[in-house]
Structures are given as structure tokens and as C-alpha cells.
Amino acid sequence: MNKLQAVSDFEFFSINQFKIKYTGPDDYKVAAKILGNDPIPLVCKFFYFEVKIIDGGKNGMIGIGFCEPIDQNKKTDDLDIMALPGQKNNSWGYHGDDGYLYCSGSGEPYGPLYTTGDTIGCYLNFQKKIIFYTINGVNLGRACYLPNDLEGNLYPCIGFRSQGGSVEVNFGDRKFEYSGKLLK
């Protein structure tokens, strides 16, 4: 994985290598989403990426997680591209504004809020079918289990509803700030 792809209206984002800034409207109904350009290889036992919060933006509504491919041609009010990770089916996301973990539409308390200066680690363990997160290297514990019948590819996913919010994503093309010991 060496690029990001916008799946929402591209004008919402300023993209420079792996730095992303949400420049869209301050509207609770509008979310913008970015995915890794390639699915996570199914042969991976583990997958990890980090997201450094450069600026939490106006309200801190940034979601980080995983999702299945998004059909941008889908004509419905229930568009996955307009939701943060975890707010729609077959997506999972940890949100910075409330510390909740959202799994396929339902949310529950998970960890502390995150904001400017924090680095969120996102782990996917295909062997155990679990997702877990870290904040600044501190393991928050199991977030959720993946469904046993998961058939599609998964993509790393970041969603924004916080005007001025910006992040830097690391898929391993450079040294991770935190990782190593947690994958063992």
C-alpha cells in the first residue's frame, strides 16, 4: 500500500503524500472518507498502520478503522461514503470525538478521546479475527471481532467530520512511531 484514495468528494481534501486535511463544510451530515489504495492482502496474519493527528480540527470528529470496498455509484441516502468508519455495515472505526468504537452501525465506549498530537495505531489480526487500537503506543485492548463470514477485502479507512482536521498516515513505508512488540 503506497497511496491514499479519496472516496468522497475530492474537493474536501488536500492530499500531500500521506498528509490529509479536511477542508469541507462544517456540517454534521457530511463526512468525507479516505481509503488505502489497495486492500489489505488476505495472506497477512497481521496488518498495522498508524495515524498521527496533526490537528483535531473544529470538533475532533475523526474516525479511524477498516471497511469493505465502497461503491461510489450507489444511489441511496444511505451512502457509505458519507459516514465515518463503523457507522455503516461492514466497517469498524474508533472515533476521536467520543472515544467510541463503532461496528457496522452501533457504537459503544472503547477508549479515551484522541486529538492533536496523538498517534493512533490500528491493528488487524486475521488469525484471531480481532481489531485493536493503541494511543501513543498504549494498547487499548480488543476493540471487536470480525465476523466469521467476512468475505470481502478490507481497506484501511479514515473519515472526517471535523473542519480543519488533518492527519498523517503511515502504512509502513517509513519507520512506525509505535508497533513492534504489540504484533507478537
PDB file of C-alpha atoms in Angstrom:
ATOM      1  CA  MET A   1       0.000   0.000   0.000  1.00  0.00           C
ATOM      2  CA  ASN A   2       1.626   3.211  -1.058  1.00  0.00           C
ATOM      3  CA  LYS A   3      -1.160   5.705  -1.691  1.00  0.00           C
ATOM      4  CA  LEU A   4      -4.451   7.013  -0.418  1.00  0.00           C
ATOM      5  CA  GLN A   5      -7.640   7.370  -2.415  1.00  0.00           C
ATOM      6  CA  ALA A   6     -10.495   9.742  -1.708  1.00  0.00           C
ATOM      7  CA  VAL A   7     -13.889   8.075  -1.947  1.00  0.00           C
ATOM      8  CA  SER A   8     -15.804  11.211  -1.040  1.00  0.00           C
ATOM      9  CA  ASP A   9     -15.939  14.463  -2.961  1.00  0.00           C
ATOM     10  CA  PHE A  10     -12.233  15.058  -3.656  1.00  0.00           C
ATOM     11  CA  GLU A  11     -12.512  18.812  -3.095  1.00  0.00           C
ATOM     12  CA  PHE A  12     -12.939  18.089   0.622  1.00  0.00           C
ATOM     13  CA  PHE A  13      -9.298  17.094   0.916  1.00  0.00           C
ATOM     14  CA  SER A  14      -5.853  18.475   0.491  1.00  0.00           C
ATOM     15  CA  ILE A  15      -3.631  15.442  -0.076  1.00  0.00           C
ATOM     16  CA  ASN A  16       0.146  15.682   0.008  1.00  0.00           C
ATOM     17  CA  GLN A  17       1.817  12.256   0.032  1.00  0.00           C
ATOM     18  CA  PHE A  18       0.296  10.793   3.222  1.00  0.00           C
ATOM     19  CA  LYS A  19      -0.914  14.017   4.833  1.00  0.00           C
ATOM     20  CA  ILE A  20      -4.612  14.715   4.578  1.00  0.00           C
ATOM     21  CA  LYS A  21      -6.572  17.812   5.581  1.00  0.00           C
ATOM     22  CA  TYR A  22     -10.355  18.006   5.633  1.00  0.00           C
ATOM     23  CA  THR A  23     -11.350  21.305   4.056  1.00  0.00           C
ATOM     24  CA  GLY A  24     -15.044  20.566   3.661  1.00  0.00           C
ATOM     25  CA  PRO A  25     -18.055  22.174   5.285  1.00  0.00           C
ATOM     26  CA  ASP A  26     -18.769  22.269   8.997  1.00  0.00           C
ATOM     27  CA  ASP A  27     -21.861  20.074   8.695  1.00  0.00           C
ATOM     28  CA  TYR A  28     -22.717  17.107  10.900  1.00  0.00           C
ATOM     29  CA  LYS A  29     -24.493  15.404   7.977  1.00  0.00           C
ATOM     30  CA  VAL A  30     -21.419  15.472   5.739  1.00  0.00           C
ATOM     31  CA  ALA A  31     -18.458  13.161   6.229  1.00  0.00           C
ATOM     32  CA  ALA A  32     -15.554  12.585   3.916  1.00  0.00           C
ATOM     33  CA  LYS A  33     -13.643   9.330   3.667  1.00  0.00           C
ATOM     34  CA  ILE A  34     -10.183   8.252   2.511  1.00  0.00           C
ATOM     35  CA  LEU A  35      -9.054   4.640   1.985  1.00  0.00           C
ATOM     36  CA  GLY A  36      -5.754   2.959   1.298  1.00  0.00           C
ATOM     37  CA  ASN A  37      -5.444   2.461  -2.450  1.00  0.00           C
ATOM     38  CA  ASP A  38      -5.137  -1.324  -2.135  1.00  0.00           C
ATOM     39  CA  PRO A  39      -6.993  -3.860   0.001  1.00  0.00           C
ATOM     40  CA  ILE A  40      -5.164  -5.492   2.875  1.00  0.00           C
ATOM     41  CA  PRO A  41      -3.646  -8.717   1.500  1.00  0.00           C
ATOM     42  CA  LEU A  42      -5.682 -11.672   2.761  1.00  0.00           C
ATOM     43  CA  VAL A  43      -2.469 -13.659   3.227  1.00  0.00           C
ATOM     44  CA  CYS A  44      -1.395 -11.278   6.003  1.00  0.00           C
ATOM     45  CA  LYS A  45      -1.568 -12.666   9.517  1.00  0.00           C
ATOM     46  CA  PHE A  46      -1.414  -9.138  10.914  1.00  0.00           C
ATOM     47  CA  PHE A  47      -1.880  -5.684   9.448  1.00  0.00           C
ATOM     48  CA  TYR A  48      -0.882  -2.438  11.138  1.00  0.00           C
ATOM     49  CA  PHE A  49      -0.988   1.231  10.252  1.00  0.00           C
ATOM     50  CA  GLU A  50      -0.576   4.457  12.203  1.00  0.00           C
ATOM     51  CA  VAL A  51      -2.402   7.747  12.010  1.00  0.00           C
ATOM     52  CA  LYS A  52      -0.808  10.833  13.551  1.00  0.00           C
ATOM     53  CA  ILE A  53      -3.375  13.511  14.389  1.00  0.00           C
ATOM     54  CA  ILE A  54      -1.755  16.728  13.165  1.00  0.00           C
ATOM     55  CA  ASP A  55      -4.842  18.805  14.016  1.00  0.00           C
ATOM     56  CA  GLY A  56      -8.083  17.534  15.554  1.00  0.00           C
ATOM     57  CA  GLY A  57      -9.959  20.295  13.739  1.00  0.00           C
ATOM     58  CA  LYS A  58     -13.055  22.125  14.898  1.00  0.00           C
ATOM     59  CA  ASN A  59     -14.803  19.255  16.734  1.00  0.00           C
ATOM     60  CA  GLY A  60     -12.423  16.263  16.730  1.00  0.00           C
ATOM     61  CA  MET A  61     -14.763  14.029  14.715  1.00  0.00           C
ATOM     62  CA  ILE A  62     -12.158  11.822  13.053  1.00  0.00           C
ATOM     63  CA  GLY A  63     -12.740   8.080  12.711  1.00  0.00           C
ATOM     64  CA  ILE A  64     -10.002   5.528  12.045  1.00  0.00           C
ATOM     65  CA  GLY A  65     -10.516   1.899  11.114  1.00  0.00           C
ATOM     66  CA  PHE A  66     -11.309  -0.569   8.377  1.00  0.00           C
ATOM     67  CA  CYS A  67     -14.055  -1.024   5.791  1.00  0.00           C
ATOM     68  CA  GLU A  68     -15.035  -3.135   2.824  1.00  0.00           C
ATOM     69  CA  PRO A  69     -14.835  -1.583  -0.664  1.00  0.00           C
ATOM     70  CA  ILE A  70     -17.195   1.325  -1.224  1.00  0.00           C
ATOM     71  CA  ASP A  71     -19.453   1.509  -4.270  1.00  0.00           C
ATOM     72  CA  GLN A  72     -19.283   5.172  -5.247  1.00  0.00           C
ATOM     73  CA  ASN A  73     -22.048   4.692  -7.819  1.00  0.00           C
ATOM     74  CA  LYS A  74     -24.581   3.554  -5.238  1.00  0.00           C
ATOM     75  CA  LYS A  75     -27.642   5.804  -5.467  1.00  0.00           C
ATOM     76  CA  THR A  76     -29.148   5.953  -1.990  1.00  0.00           C
ATOM     77  CA  ASP A  77     -29.416   8.209   1.050  1.00  0.00           C
ATOM     78  CA  ASP A  78     -27.509   5.533   2.982  1.00  0.00           C
ATOM     79  CA  LEU A  79     -24.200   6.175   1.241  1.00  0.00           C
ATOM     80  CA  ASP A  80     -21.188   4.646   2.942  1.00  0.00           C
ATOM     81  CA  ILE A  81     -19.025   7.458   1.600  1.00  0.00           C
ATOM     82  CA  MET A  82     -20.914   9.971   3.758  1.00  0.00           C
ATOM     83  CA  ALA A  83     -20.305   8.114   7.039  1.00  0.00           C
ATOM     84  CA  LEU A  84     -17.362   7.757   9.377  1.00  0.00           C
ATOM     85  CA  PRO A  85     -15.774   4.301   9.700  1.00  0.00           C
ATOM     86  CA  GLY A  86     -18.033   1.987  11.697  1.00  0.00           C
ATOM     87  CA  GLN A  87     -21.247   3.901  11.107  1.00  0.00           C
ATOM     88  CA  LYS A  88     -22.359   1.677   8.227  1.00  0.00           C
ATOM     89  CA  ASN A  89     -22.370  -2.080   7.633  1.00  0.00           C
ATOM     90  CA  ASN A  90     -19.071  -3.900   7.238  1.00  0.00           C
ATOM     91  CA  SER A  91     -16.964  -1.107   8.666  1.00  0.00           C
ATOM     92  CA  TRP A  92     -15.246  -0.618  12.011  1.00  0.00           C
ATOM     93  CA  GLY A  93     -13.902   2.610  13.474  1.00  0.00           C
ATOM     94  CA  TYR A  94     -12.569   4.250  16.618  1.00  0.00           C
ATOM     95  CA  HIS A  95     -13.681   7.886  16.879  1.00  0.00           C
ATOM     96  CA  GLY A  96     -11.663  10.707  18.410  1.00  0.00           C
ATOM     97  CA  ASP A  97     -14.520  12.967  19.491  1.00  0.00           C
ATOM     98  CA  ASP A  98     -16.266  10.492  21.818  1.00  0.00           C
ATOM     99  CA  GLY A  99     -13.822   7.582  22.308  1.00  0.00           C
ATOM    100  CA  TYR A 100     -16.431   5.145  20.977  1.00  0.00           C
ATOM    101  CA  LEU A 101     -15.814   2.126  18.823  1.00  0.00           C
ATOM    102  CA  TYR A 102     -18.380   1.765  16.047  1.00  0.00           C
ATOM    103  CA  CYS A 103     -19.014  -1.620  14.429  1.00  0.00           C
ATOM    104  CA  SER A 104     -21.407  -1.863  11.486  1.00  0.00           C
ATOM    105  CA  GLY A 105     -23.602   0.964  12.734  1.00  0.00           C
ATOM    106  CA  SER A 106     -23.609   0.578  16.512  1.00  0.00           C
ATOM    107  CA  GLY A 107     -21.251   2.263  18.938  1.00  0.00           C
ATOM    108  CA  GLU A 108     -20.082   1.680  22.483  1.00  0.00           C
ATOM    109  CA  PRO A 109     -17.470   3.242  24.792  1.00  0.00           C
ATOM    110  CA  TYR A 110     -13.983   1.953  23.996  1.00  0.00           C
ATOM    111  CA  GLY A 111     -11.096   4.266  24.864  1.00  0.00           C
ATOM    112  CA  PRO A 112     -10.062   7.818  25.590  1.00  0.00           C
ATOM    113  CA  LEU A 113     -10.687  10.696  23.220  1.00  0.00           C
ATOM    114  CA  TYR A 114      -7.827  11.447  20.853  1.00  0.00           C
ATOM    115  CA  THR A 115      -6.778  14.740  19.333  1.00  0.00           C
ATOM    116  CA  THR A 116      -3.899  16.887  18.101  1.00  0.00           C
ATOM    117  CA  GLY A 117      -0.517  15.255  18.718  1.00  0.00           C
ATOM    118  CA  ASP A 118      -1.809  11.723  19.334  1.00  0.00           C
ATOM    119  CA  THR A 119      -0.760   8.726  17.235  1.00  0.00           C
ATOM    120  CA  ILE A 120      -3.384   6.031  16.772  1.00  0.00           C
ATOM    121  CA  GLY A 121      -2.184   2.529  15.934  1.00  0.00           C
ATOM    122  CA  CYS A 122      -4.670   0.279  14.133  1.00  0.00           C
ATOM    123  CA  TYR A 123      -4.109  -3.491  14.323  1.00  0.00           C
ATOM    124  CA  LEU A 124      -5.936  -6.186  12.445  1.00  0.00           C
ATOM    125  CA  ASN A 125      -5.206  -9.798  13.416  1.00  0.00           C
ATOM    126  CA  PHE A 126      -6.635 -12.067  10.716  1.00  0.00           C
ATOM    127  CA  GLN A 127      -5.760 -15.250  12.636  1.00  0.00           C
ATOM    128  CA  LYS A 128      -7.803 -14.297  15.706  1.00  0.00           C
ATOM    129  CA  LYS A 129     -10.213 -12.098  13.708  1.00  0.00           C
ATOM    130  CA  ILE A 130      -9.767  -9.147  16.043  1.00  0.00           C
ATOM    131  CA  ILE A 131      -9.167  -5.437  15.734  1.00  0.00           C
ATOM    132  CA  PHE A 132      -7.445  -3.411  18.418  1.00  0.00           C
ATOM    133  CA  TYR A 133      -6.066   0.090  18.733  1.00  0.00           C
ATOM    134  CA  THR A 134      -3.340   1.969  20.554  1.00  0.00           C
ATOM    135  CA  ILE A 135      -2.946   5.601  21.512  1.00  0.00           C
ATOM    136  CA  ASN A 136       0.661   6.756  21.662  1.00  0.00           C
ATOM    137  CA  GLY A 137       1.788   3.138  21.991  1.00  0.00           C
ATOM    138  CA  VAL A 138      -0.618   2.200  24.813  1.00  0.00           C
ATOM    139  CA  ASN A 139      -2.711  -0.854  23.888  1.00  0.00           C
ATOM    140  CA  LEU A 140      -6.430  -0.199  24.442  1.00  0.00           C
ATOM    141  CA  GLY A 141      -7.309  -3.894  24.252  1.00  0.00           C
ATOM    142  CA  ARG A 142      -9.546  -5.797  21.883  1.00  0.00           C
ATOM    143  CA  ALA A 143     -11.965  -3.485  20.144  1.00  0.00           C
ATOM    144  CA  CYS A 144     -14.084  -6.077  18.357  1.00  0.00           C
ATOM    145  CA  TYR A 145     -14.153  -9.349  16.484  1.00  0.00           C
ATOM    146  CA  LEU A 146     -14.502  -9.534  12.731  1.00  0.00           C
ATOM    147  CA  PRO A 147     -17.469 -11.567  11.534  1.00  0.00           C
ATOM    148  CA  ASN A 148     -16.669 -15.188  10.669  1.00  0.00           C
ATOM    149  CA  ASP A 149     -18.482 -14.822   7.352  1.00  0.00           C
ATOM    150  CA  LEU A 150     -16.421 -11.834   6.220  1.00  0.00           C
ATOM    151  CA  GLU A 151     -15.889 -12.414   2.509  1.00  0.00           C
ATOM    152  CA  GLY A 152     -14.760  -9.110   1.067  1.00  0.00           C
ATOM    153  CA  ASN A 153     -11.484  -7.301   1.089  1.00  0.00           C
ATOM    154  CA  LEU A 154     -10.794  -4.792   3.827  1.00  0.00           C
ATOM    155  CA  TYR A 155      -9.197  -1.385   3.416  1.00  0.00           C
ATOM    156  CA  PRO A 156      -7.655   0.918   5.996  1.00  0.00           C
ATOM    157  CA  CYS A 157     -10.062   3.819   6.321  1.00  0.00           C
ATOM    158  CA  ILE A 158     -10.091   7.340   7.782  1.00  0.00           C
ATOM    159  CA  GLY A 159     -13.174   9.532   7.940  1.00  0.00           C
ATOM    160  CA  PHE A 160     -13.567  13.225   8.735  1.00  0.00           C
ATOM    161  CA  ARG A 161     -16.398  15.372  10.034  1.00  0.00           C
ATOM    162  CA  SER A 162     -14.109  17.914  11.683  1.00  0.00           C
ATOM    163  CA  GLN A 163     -13.421  21.004   9.605  1.00  0.00           C
ATOM    164  CA  GLY A 164      -9.683  21.709   9.556  1.00  0.00           C
ATOM    165  CA  GLY A 165      -8.838  18.222  10.847  1.00  0.00           C
ATOM    166  CA  SER A 166      -5.608  16.828   9.453  1.00  0.00           C
ATOM    167  CA  VAL A 167      -3.668  13.581   9.802  1.00  0.00           C
ATOM    168  CA  GLU A 168      -0.567  11.840   8.516  1.00  0.00           C
ATOM    169  CA  VAL A 169      -0.880   8.149   7.662  1.00  0.00           C
ATOM    170  CA  ASN A 170       1.938   5.585   7.803  1.00  0.00           C
ATOM    171  CA  PHE A 171       1.414   2.189   6.160  1.00  0.00           C
ATOM    172  CA  GLY A 172       4.976   1.100   6.891  1.00  0.00           C
ATOM    173  CA  ASP A 173       6.750   2.922   4.083  1.00  0.00           C
ATOM    174  CA  ARG A 174       8.796   4.518   6.882  1.00  0.00           C
ATOM    175  CA  LYS A 175       9.530   3.556  10.483  1.00  0.00           C
ATOM    176  CA  PHE A 176       6.453   3.338  12.692  1.00  0.00           C
ATOM    177  CA  GLU A 177       6.391   5.533  15.762  1.00  0.00           C
ATOM    178  CA  TYR A 178       4.933   2.649  17.816  1.00  0.00           C
ATOM    179  CA  SER A 179       4.410  -1.010  16.885  1.00  0.00           C
ATOM    180  CA  GLY A 180       6.846  -3.936  17.126  1.00  0.00           C
ATOM    181  CA  LYS A 181       6.119  -5.590  20.453  1.00  0.00           C
ATOM    182  CA  LEU A 182       2.338  -5.491  20.033  1.00  0.00           C
ATOM    183  CA  LEU A 183       2.335  -7.690  16.934  1.00  0.00           C
ATOM    184  CA  LYS A 184       3.997 -10.613  18.679  1.00  0.00           C
TER     185      LYS A 184
END
